[in-house]
Amino acid sequence: MSKAIYIFLIGILVSMSSCRKDFDTIPSPGNLEFSKQTVYLDTVFSDIGSSTYMLKVYNRSSKDITIPSVKLLRPDSKYRLMIDGLTGVDADNSGQGDGKIFPNVELLAKDSLFIFIETTANIADASPTDFLYTDEIQFESINGIQKVNLVTLIQDAIFLYPEIYANGTRETLYLGNNGQGESIDINGFELNENDPIHGDELHFTKDKPYVIYGYAGIPDTKTLIVDPGAKVYFHADSGLIAQPGGTLIINGTTSTNNQNPLENEVTFEGDRLEPSFEETPGQWGTVWLRQGSINNNINHLTLKNATVGLLVENAPLNINNSQIYNSSNVGILARTAIITSANLVINLAGQACLAAVGGSYEFTHCTFNNNWGSPKQVCVQLSNFEENPDQSISFSALNQANFRNSIIYGNNNVELFLNHSSDTSVPFTTDFRNCLVKFRDAGTGVEDDPFYYQLRNESDGNKKNEDPDFFNANRNKLNIAPESFAAAKGDPFYLSGNTFSDILGIPRTTPPDLGAYQSAAFPQ
């Protein structure tokens, strides 16, 4: 009996399913709603594909509908659509499409569908007046056409990258040998002052942005000059290398345009231009000043989102009025370098804003801050030794590390780490004058370290643990207010040359404020 009932029920289910349609629809009456009426695809470089953007389409009615067609207005559109995982049909409604035409798109009642949008366009496709490339998505209905606008800003750019040779191999940049006669190479190329396509690649101007793939090398005896206002974008795992005998000169200047405060600033950052990547660390490699590079000079540079901002190895560098932000590892990593700096700001780094092993350093009116969310980060670390991969120790004399009228701060208890060797024959010479330093040493293991004497006892004009009250450190706004503890705590003795004005060109008061910013520059 139970078996007969079971067979009977199966028969009913089969008969019901054989008569059922998936769902009945009506043609769209044109009352669709959209998550956006205009989709702005963020700035792209000419002929480089954009990120993927999403539009959500809603059927708020109680009826299942069919949209007779969803298509792009331009038959030759540079946009591409994907709807529910499909790329549409060819223009004659046959075969797999290229993301332009989608006939008979079904949408259930009270449901929605996702449209994903990309573009790859050339500057020639854009409007010659505003460089915008536009199109629209059209949604057909029995009552007419609904539309959503698409807008993309296209930048023309100069693309620099390793050459691919006829045999299929790629150009590399020579870094030396490993001591066993084997060449050490990196994905890269040498900049050429007589390049047949770009002309002088050793002179970056502000006329067009530069996009670099791989490491661009400054050859021996050559100088790369970067003009005020130049913009340089680095692809992932890319960067800039000054080879032995090469020189990097960055000639940014103070901007006088309040509407564009970076007008004359030189900018180095990653090539992802979407707002979601604006403050993302580690998007590209580093600017590497190799041992033997000479006369390196940087002025008014904003460097963002690198792995290591500047890697300076046994080379000289004069860096002033510059900013280094959001380095996934280190802002400036210096090994036996000679660095002189005024009005330098380094903020947010995964390991350290400044890490120096050996060398000679002079920092005046600089601001170092690290609010990276890790208990292992430090703002400034100075050392005269480091451990090698084989666990051996290399010693490097720290002949001088002077900090004047500067701020060293962050969210950990000790933001200055003096990592000196127990071998007293290796020089470790530091001097802090009129600096504000985050230094709560209780329970840290450095309470009795004599090298911290100036900070622990607040001698030589130094102050510890007072909050400089930055405007917004997490947004790289290290300006201080007139009521900041750092205001008017500097020593006028250290005002000379680059330090008579702050990083924005504002004249310093007497006594001056600590750090790179005068409080008069506090945003209103």
Short mmCIF file of C-alpha atoms in Angstrom, two decimals, residues 150-466:
data_model
loop_
_atom_site.label_atom_id
_atom_site.label_comp_id
_atom_site.label_asym_id
_atom_site.label_seq_id
_atom_site.Cartn_x
_atom_site.Cartn_y
_atom_site.Cartn_z
CA LEU A 150 28.85 56.40 -18.59
CA VAL A 151 31.72 58.85 -18.13
CA THR A 152 35.49 58.27 -18.11
CA LEU A 153 38.35 60.74 -17.99
CA ILE A 154 41.24 59.62 -20.20
CA GLN A 155 44.81 60.77 -19.66
CA ASP A 156 47.37 60.63 -22.37
CA ALA A 157 50.67 59.40 -20.99
CA ILE A 158 54.21 58.40 -21.83
CA PHE A 159 54.67 54.68 -21.19
CA LEU A 160 58.15 53.49 -20.31
CA TYR A 161 58.82 49.74 -20.14
CA PRO A 162 61.38 47.01 -20.89
CA GLU A 163 61.80 46.13 -24.55
CA ILE A 164 60.79 42.69 -25.80
CA TYR A 165 63.42 41.44 -28.23
CA ALA A 166 62.83 39.56 -31.49
CA ASN A 167 63.64 36.23 -29.83
CA GLY A 168 60.92 36.81 -27.24
CA THR A 169 63.20 37.65 -24.30
CA ARG A 170 62.62 40.77 -22.26
CA GLU A 171 65.09 43.55 -21.49
CA THR A 172 66.52 43.49 -17.96
CA LEU A 173 68.48 45.93 -15.82
CA TYR A 174 71.92 44.81 -14.66
CA LEU A 175 72.62 45.15 -10.93
CA GLY A 176 76.03 43.47 -10.72
CA ASN A 177 77.04 39.88 -9.95
CA ASN A 178 76.65 37.58 -7.00
CA GLY A 179 80.36 36.99 -6.42
CA GLN A 180 80.23 33.70 -8.27
CA GLY A 181 80.33 35.22 -11.73
CA GLU A 182 76.55 35.13 -12.12
CA SER A 183 74.74 38.24 -13.26
CA ILE A 184 72.07 39.80 -11.03
CA ASP A 185 69.33 41.32 -13.14
CA ILE A 186 65.92 42.84 -12.49
CA ASN A 187 62.93 43.40 -14.74
CA GLY A 188 63.75 46.84 -16.08
CA PHE A 189 65.47 49.04 -18.64
CA GLU A 190 67.83 51.99 -18.94
CA LEU A 191 66.44 55.44 -19.62
CA ASN A 192 67.73 56.74 -22.95
CA GLU A 193 68.30 60.40 -23.76
CA ASN A 194 67.94 59.59 -27.48
CA ASP A 195 65.04 57.17 -27.45
CA PRO A 196 63.56 56.86 -30.99
CA ILE A 197 59.98 56.98 -29.66
CA HIS A 198 60.02 59.24 -26.59
CA GLY A 199 63.04 61.40 -27.28
CA ASP A 200 64.88 62.37 -24.10
CA GLU A 201 63.77 59.90 -21.41
CA LEU A 202 66.17 61.49 -18.93
CA HIS A 203 64.05 64.63 -18.72
CA PHE A 204 60.58 64.21 -17.21
CA THR A 205 58.32 67.21 -17.88
CA LYS A 206 54.81 68.07 -16.74
CA ASP A 207 53.41 67.92 -20.27
CA LYS A 208 52.18 64.33 -19.88
CA PRO A 209 52.21 61.85 -17.02
CA TYR A 210 54.77 59.04 -17.10
CA VAL A 211 53.75 55.42 -16.48
CA ILE A 212 56.62 53.06 -15.67
CA TYR A 213 56.57 49.27 -15.99
CA GLY A 214 59.54 47.50 -14.43
CA TYR A 215 62.49 49.42 -13.01
CA ALA A 216 63.69 52.48 -14.93
CA GLY A 217 67.46 52.81 -14.57
CA ILE A 218 69.47 56.03 -14.59
CA PRO A 219 72.71 54.96 -16.31
CA ASP A 220 76.25 55.67 -15.18
CA THR A 221 77.31 59.32 -15.84
CA LYS A 222 73.68 60.28 -16.67
CA THR A 223 71.23 62.48 -14.76
CA LEU A 224 67.45 62.17 -14.64
CA ILE A 225 65.92 65.64 -14.24
CA VAL A 226 62.28 65.84 -13.15
CA ASP A 227 60.56 69.19 -13.73
CA PRO A 228 58.09 70.93 -11.39
CA GLY A 229 54.59 69.49 -11.70
CA ALA A 230 55.68 66.18 -13.27
CA LYS A 231 53.53 63.14 -12.42
CA VAL A 232 55.07 59.67 -12.43
CA TYR A 233 52.99 56.53 -11.97
CA PHE A 234 54.52 53.13 -11.25
CA HIS A 235 52.96 49.77 -12.07
CA ALA A 236 53.15 46.93 -9.53
CA ASP A 237 56.73 45.71 -8.90
CA SER A 238 58.16 48.77 -10.62
CA GLY A 239 60.32 51.67 -9.57
CA LEU A 240 63.31 53.89 -10.31
CA ILE A 241 67.00 53.06 -9.85
CA ALA A 242 69.95 55.44 -9.90
CA GLN A 243 72.82 53.21 -11.00
CA PRO A 244 76.43 53.76 -9.81
CA GLY A 245 77.54 57.03 -11.38
CA GLY A 246 73.94 58.08 -12.05
CA THR A 247 72.13 61.05 -10.51
CA LEU A 248 68.51 61.81 -9.63
CA ILE A 249 67.45 65.47 -9.57
CA ILE A 250 63.83 66.30 -8.66
CA ASN A 251 63.07 70.00 -9.07
CA GLY A 252 59.61 70.42 -7.60
CA THR A 253 58.73 73.86 -6.29
CA THR A 254 56.20 75.50 -3.98
CA SER A 255 52.72 75.83 -5.44
CA THR A 256 51.11 79.26 -5.39
CA ASN A 257 47.70 77.99 -6.57
CA ASN A 258 45.40 77.50 -3.59
CA GLN A 259 42.99 75.52 -5.77
CA ASN A 260 45.75 73.09 -6.74
CA PRO A 261 48.24 72.79 -3.85
CA LEU A 262 50.24 70.14 -5.76
CA GLU A 263 50.52 72.21 -8.95
CA ASN A 264 54.32 72.37 -8.87
CA GLU A 265 54.90 69.34 -6.67
CA VAL A 266 56.46 66.27 -8.28
CA THR A 267 54.34 63.19 -7.58
CA PHE A 268 55.43 59.54 -7.51
CA GLU A 269 52.65 56.99 -6.90
CA GLY A 270 51.06 53.78 -8.15
CA ASP A 271 49.19 53.59 -11.44
CA ARG A 272 45.85 52.56 -9.92
CA LEU A 273 43.89 55.81 -10.09
CA GLU A 274 40.62 54.68 -8.47
CA PRO A 275 39.76 56.44 -5.19
CA SER A 276 39.83 53.08 -3.37
CA PHE A 277 43.57 52.89 -4.12
CA GLU A 278 44.36 56.48 -3.21
CA GLU A 279 45.85 55.56 0.18
CA THR A 280 46.70 51.86 -0.38
CA PRO A 281 50.29 51.00 0.64
CA GLY A 282 52.63 48.74 -1.30
CA GLN A 283 51.33 49.34 -4.82
CA TRP A 284 54.82 49.62 -6.32
CA GLY A 285 58.46 49.05 -5.45
CA THR A 286 60.89 51.81 -4.56
CA VAL A 287 63.18 54.64 -5.64
CA TRP A 288 66.61 53.07 -5.18
CA LEU A 289 69.72 55.22 -4.98
CA ARG A 290 72.45 52.63 -5.34
CA GLN A 291 75.95 52.73 -3.96
CA GLY A 292 78.00 54.95 -6.22
CA SER A 293 75.14 57.16 -7.38
CA ILE A 294 76.12 60.81 -6.91
CA ASN A 295 74.72 64.30 -6.23
CA ASN A 296 71.14 63.11 -5.69
CA ASN A 297 68.85 66.02 -4.87
CA ILE A 298 65.10 65.97 -4.21
CA ASN A 299 62.90 68.99 -3.66
CA HIS A 300 59.11 69.11 -3.32
CA LEU A 301 58.38 65.46 -3.99
CA THR A 302 55.23 63.68 -2.81
CA LEU A 303 55.85 59.93 -2.84
CA LYS A 304 52.94 57.64 -1.97
CA ASN A 305 51.98 53.99 -1.57
CA ALA A 306 55.34 52.33 -2.26
CA THR A 307 56.83 49.26 -0.60
CA VAL A 308 59.94 51.22 0.39
CA GLY A 309 59.70 54.92 -0.42
CA LEU A 310 63.41 55.66 -0.81
CA LEU A 311 66.16 53.04 -0.56
CA VAL A 312 69.49 54.86 -0.16
CA GLU A 313 72.57 52.63 -0.11
CA ASN A 314 75.93 54.23 0.60
CA ALA A 315 74.93 57.23 -1.49
CA PRO A 316 74.42 60.96 -0.84
CA LEU A 317 70.97 62.53 -0.81
CA ASN A 318 69.78 66.05 -0.15
CA ILE A 319 65.99 65.93 0.30
CA ASN A 320 63.88 68.96 1.26
CA ASN A 321 60.21 70.01 1.37
CA SER A 322 59.05 66.49 0.57
CA GLN A 323 56.43 64.01 1.77
CA ILE A 324 56.50 60.19 1.90
CA TYR A 325 53.25 58.44 2.78
CA ASN A 326 51.80 54.94 3.16
CA SER A 327 54.88 52.76 2.66
CA SER A 328 54.06 49.12 3.32
CA ASN A 329 57.57 48.53 4.72
CA VAL A 330 59.76 51.63 5.22
CA GLY A 331 59.48 55.29 4.23
CA ILE A 332 63.24 55.85 3.93
CA LEU A 333 65.58 52.88 4.30
CA ALA A 334 69.17 54.14 4.49
CA ARG A 335 72.27 51.98 4.63
CA THR A 336 75.54 53.87 5.28
CA ALA A 337 73.97 56.79 3.45
CA ILE A 338 74.66 60.52 3.78
CA ILE A 339 71.34 62.33 4.02
CA THR A 340 70.67 66.00 4.71
CA SER A 341 67.03 67.01 5.00
CA ALA A 342 64.80 69.91 5.97
CA ASN A 343 61.01 70.13 5.94
CA LEU A 344 60.56 66.38 5.38
CA VAL A 345 57.33 64.58 6.33
CA ILE A 346 57.12 60.79 6.57
CA ASN A 347 53.85 59.27 7.74
CA LEU A 348 52.51 55.71 8.03
CA ALA A 349 54.81 52.77 7.36
CA GLY A 350 54.45 49.08 8.10
CA GLN A 351 57.87 48.80 9.76
CA ALA A 352 59.44 52.25 10.15
CA CYS A 353 59.10 55.72 8.71
CA LEU A 354 62.88 56.09 8.83
CA ALA A 355 65.27 53.18 9.28
CA ALA A 356 68.99 53.99 9.10
CA VAL A 357 71.88 51.55 9.46
CA GLY A 358 75.19 53.35 9.71
CA GLY A 359 75.94 56.54 7.82
CA SER A 360 75.56 60.23 8.53
CA TYR A 361 72.27 62.14 8.83
CA GLU A 362 71.03 65.66 9.48
CA PHE A 363 67.27 66.22 9.85
CA THR A 364 66.00 69.72 10.62
CA HIS A 365 62.35 70.74 11.00
CA CYS A 366 61.12 67.29 9.99
CA THR A 367 57.94 65.46 10.97
CA PHE A 368 57.95 61.69 11.41
CA ASN A 369 54.75 59.97 12.51
CA ASN A 370 53.61 56.36 12.47
CA ASN A 371 50.09 55.32 13.39
CA TRP A 372 50.35 52.01 11.53
CA GLY A 373 48.12 49.45 13.21
CA SER A 374 50.86 47.15 14.51
CA PRO A 375 52.65 46.89 17.85
CA LYS A 376 55.89 46.11 15.98
CA GLN A 377 56.08 49.32 13.97
CA VAL A 378 58.35 52.16 15.00
CA CYS A 379 58.62 55.70 13.73
CA VAL A 380 62.41 56.12 13.63
CA GLN A 381 65.01 53.38 14.05
CA LEU A 382 68.76 54.07 14.10
CA SER A 383 71.29 51.27 14.13
CA ASN A 384 74.97 50.52 13.66
CA PHE A 385 74.56 46.84 12.76
CA GLU A 386 72.18 44.48 10.99
CA GLU A 387 71.73 40.74 10.74
CA ASN A 388 72.45 39.12 7.40
CA PRO A 389 70.38 36.32 5.84
CA ASP A 390 72.97 33.78 7.04
CA GLN A 391 72.52 35.19 10.59
CA SER A 392 75.96 36.80 10.59
CA ILE A 393 76.25 40.42 11.74
CA SER A 394 77.43 43.35 9.65
CA PHE A 395 78.58 46.47 11.47
CA SER A 396 78.23 49.98 10.03
CA ALA A 397 79.41 53.07 11.88
CA LEU A 398 76.62 55.52 12.64
CA ASN A 399 78.88 58.54 12.52
CA GLN A 400 76.14 61.14 12.98
CA ALA A 401 72.37 61.24 13.37
CA ASN A 402 71.28 64.78 14.25
CA PHE A 403 67.63 65.77 14.69
CA ARG A 404 66.78 69.46 15.18
CA ASN A 405 63.39 71.12 15.85
CA SER A 406 61.66 67.91 14.73
CA ILE A 407 58.74 65.67 15.74
CA ILE A 408 58.97 61.89 16.16
CA TYR A 409 55.57 60.53 17.13
CA GLY A 410 53.09 57.68 16.71
CA ASN A 411 50.65 55.41 18.51
CA ASN A 412 53.14 53.10 20.28
CA ASN A 413 54.84 53.88 23.59
CA VAL A 414 58.34 54.20 22.13
CA GLU A 415 58.57 55.59 18.60
CA LEU A 416 62.34 56.12 18.56
CA PHE A 417 64.44 52.95 18.71
CA LEU A 418 68.21 53.30 19.16
CA ASN A 419 69.40 49.86 18.11
CA HIS A 420 73.10 50.04 18.96
CA SER A 421 75.63 47.23 19.08
CA SER A 422 77.16 46.11 22.35
CA ASP A 423 80.52 46.50 20.60
CA THR A 424 81.48 50.00 21.72
CA SER A 425 84.21 50.20 19.08
CA VAL A 426 81.52 50.67 16.42
CA PRO A 427 80.47 54.36 16.42
CA PHE A 428 76.86 55.13 17.35
CA THR A 429 76.48 58.91 17.53
CA THR A 430 73.04 60.52 17.89
CA ASP A 431 72.03 63.99 18.96
CA PHE A 432 68.53 65.39 19.50
CA ARG A 433 67.90 69.10 20.03
CA ASN A 434 64.52 70.73 20.57
CA CYS A 435 62.58 67.68 19.43
CA LEU A 436 59.21 66.33 20.52
CA VAL A 437 59.45 62.55 20.82
CA LYS A 438 57.00 59.81 21.81
CA PHE A 439 59.00 57.99 24.50
CA ARG A 440 57.26 56.11 27.31
CA ASP A 441 60.05 53.77 28.24
CA ALA A 442 58.65 52.12 31.38
CA GLY A 443 58.63 48.35 30.94
CA THR A 444 60.16 48.48 27.46
CA GLY A 445 63.67 47.25 28.30
CA VAL A 446 65.38 50.54 27.45
CA GLU A 447 64.77 52.30 30.78
CA ASP A 448 68.46 52.29 31.69
CA ASP A 449 69.96 52.66 28.21
CA PRO A 450 72.30 55.68 28.38
CA PHE A 451 71.81 56.46 24.68
CA TYR A 452 68.30 57.72 25.51
CA TYR A 453 69.58 60.21 28.09
CA GLN A 454 68.55 63.34 26.16
CA LEU A 455 64.98 62.12 25.81
CA ARG A 456 64.53 60.54 29.23
CA ASN A 457 65.73 63.69 30.98
CA GLU A 458 64.24 66.15 28.47
CA SER A 459 67.61 67.88 28.16
CA ASP A 460 68.75 70.08 25.24
CA GLY A 461 65.26 71.45 24.69
CA ASN A 462 63.70 68.03 24.01
CA LYS A 463 60.19 67.15 25.16
CA LYS A 464 58.57 63.75 25.35
CA ASN A 465 55.05 62.36 25.05
CA GLU A 466 53.20 65.63 24.53
#
